[in-house]
C-alpha angles and dihedrals in degrees: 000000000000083000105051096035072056091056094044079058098051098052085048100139097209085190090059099049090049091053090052086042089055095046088045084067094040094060102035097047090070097040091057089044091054091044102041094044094051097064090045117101111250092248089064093039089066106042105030145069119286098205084057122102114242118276094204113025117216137176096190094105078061102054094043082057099061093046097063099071090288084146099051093060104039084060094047085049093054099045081053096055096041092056102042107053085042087065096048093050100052102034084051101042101067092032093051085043082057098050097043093048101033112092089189114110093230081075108058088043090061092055095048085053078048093057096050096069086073091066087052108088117216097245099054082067101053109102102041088046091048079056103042086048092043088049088049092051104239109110118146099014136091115274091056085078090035098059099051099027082063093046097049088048096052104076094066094033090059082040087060101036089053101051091050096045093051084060089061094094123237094244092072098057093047086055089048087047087051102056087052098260113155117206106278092057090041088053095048099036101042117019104040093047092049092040090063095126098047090045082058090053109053093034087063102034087058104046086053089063099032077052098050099029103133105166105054091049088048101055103028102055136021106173115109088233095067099039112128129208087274096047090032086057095044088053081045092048091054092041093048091031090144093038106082099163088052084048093056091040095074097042086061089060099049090049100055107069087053090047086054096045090046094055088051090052109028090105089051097044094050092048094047092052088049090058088059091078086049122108 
């Protein structure tokens, strides 16, 4: 073991670790900053320095925060989000189960279509996608974020559930066909189970995007009912244009339920993205 935890020492890359140490700061400055300034008055915001700590601490920008519809929005994000990742689990799952256990070409073709979508930028698509929803009739609502934020999310979530289902070994689903399973139980019994860190992943991957997504909400709706937290901040940031502590604030707020979630998952989530570079 002495040896071993010796050996761990002597391959130490102190540049490395300088360059972590440097991004370390990088990150966390403006974090502190963001914290530490939103619970400033404005007055302090404004004159003093911003690497300080506060002189008076104050949780009024706060509370003006949550008094301007903060919760509105925070509701709308989170339905979003719901929804969202809940199509593109279970639209990918079985399309990703299809692709890994078909040996016909067609396939494998429609996962390459399905890969392309990772090369189209959202905002290409703005404006056919403004006149498909608005033919569809469901323009400014929710579901006019929900529909494209899930298929743009569903090339790298089938990347990442392929990836993890082609590790699950071949022994196992001649077992399942033995014992009489079809597909659908196959699929239930066996490969979700098995999937469960890819499922992690692009759950979470997902909800990140469905939770920060900021064009789609912009352009496909404008009534105050259906803002989310994006939207929500970027009305807060024109209403409270000189306050900035009230402004981060509530960035500080919206931030919070996505780092949470982040801290619960981020196992999942590494070991997910490890099993892209699999089969």
């Amino acid at each position: 073991m002495s040896q071993y935890v010796k050996s761990l020492r002597m391959k130490a890359n102190p540049l490395a670790g300088l360059g972590a140490g440097v991004w370390l700061v990088i990150v966390l400055v403006p974090l502190y900053i963001l914290v530490t300034t939103s619970l400033r008055t404005q007055d302090e915001a404004l004159g003093g320095n911003p690497l300080s700590w506060p002189r008076t601490l104050t949780l009024s920008n706060y509370k003006l925060v949550l008094d301007s519809g903060f919760w509105g929005f925070l509701v709308n994000n989170v339905l979003v989000t719901a929804f969202t990742v809940a199509v593109v689990v279970v639209l990918c799952v079985p399309v990703a189960y299809v692709v890994v256990r078909s040996a016909g070409r067609w396939a494998d073709f429609a996962f390459r279509i399905f890969l392309l979508g990772l090369a189209i930028p959202a905002p290409v698509t703005i404006v056919p996608l403004y006149v498909i929803i608005g033919k569809m009739g469901l323009y400014d609502s929710l579901p006019a974020i929900i529909l494209p934020t899930a298929a743009f999310a569903m090339p790298v979530t089938l990347l990442i559930l392929v990836g993890s289902m082609r590790d699950i070994s071949e022994e196992l689903y001649e077992a399942m066909a033995l014992d009489g399973a079809g597909q659908a139980r196959i699929l239930m019994q066996l490969v979700v189970p098995l999937s469960r860190s890819g499922l992690s992943t692009v759950a979470v991957f997902t909800a990140l995007n469905a939770w920060n997504g900021f064009i789609f909400p912009l352009i496909l709706t404008q009534s105050d009912n259906e803002r989310v937290l994006t939207t929500g901040l970027y009305t807060l940031s024109s209403q409270y244009g000189v306050n900035i502590p009230a402004t981060l604030a509530a960035v500080v707020l919206s931030g919070i339920p996505m780092f949470v979630a982040y801290l619960l998952a981020r196992k999942a989530l590494i070991s997910g993205l490890m099993g892209v570079g699999g089969k």
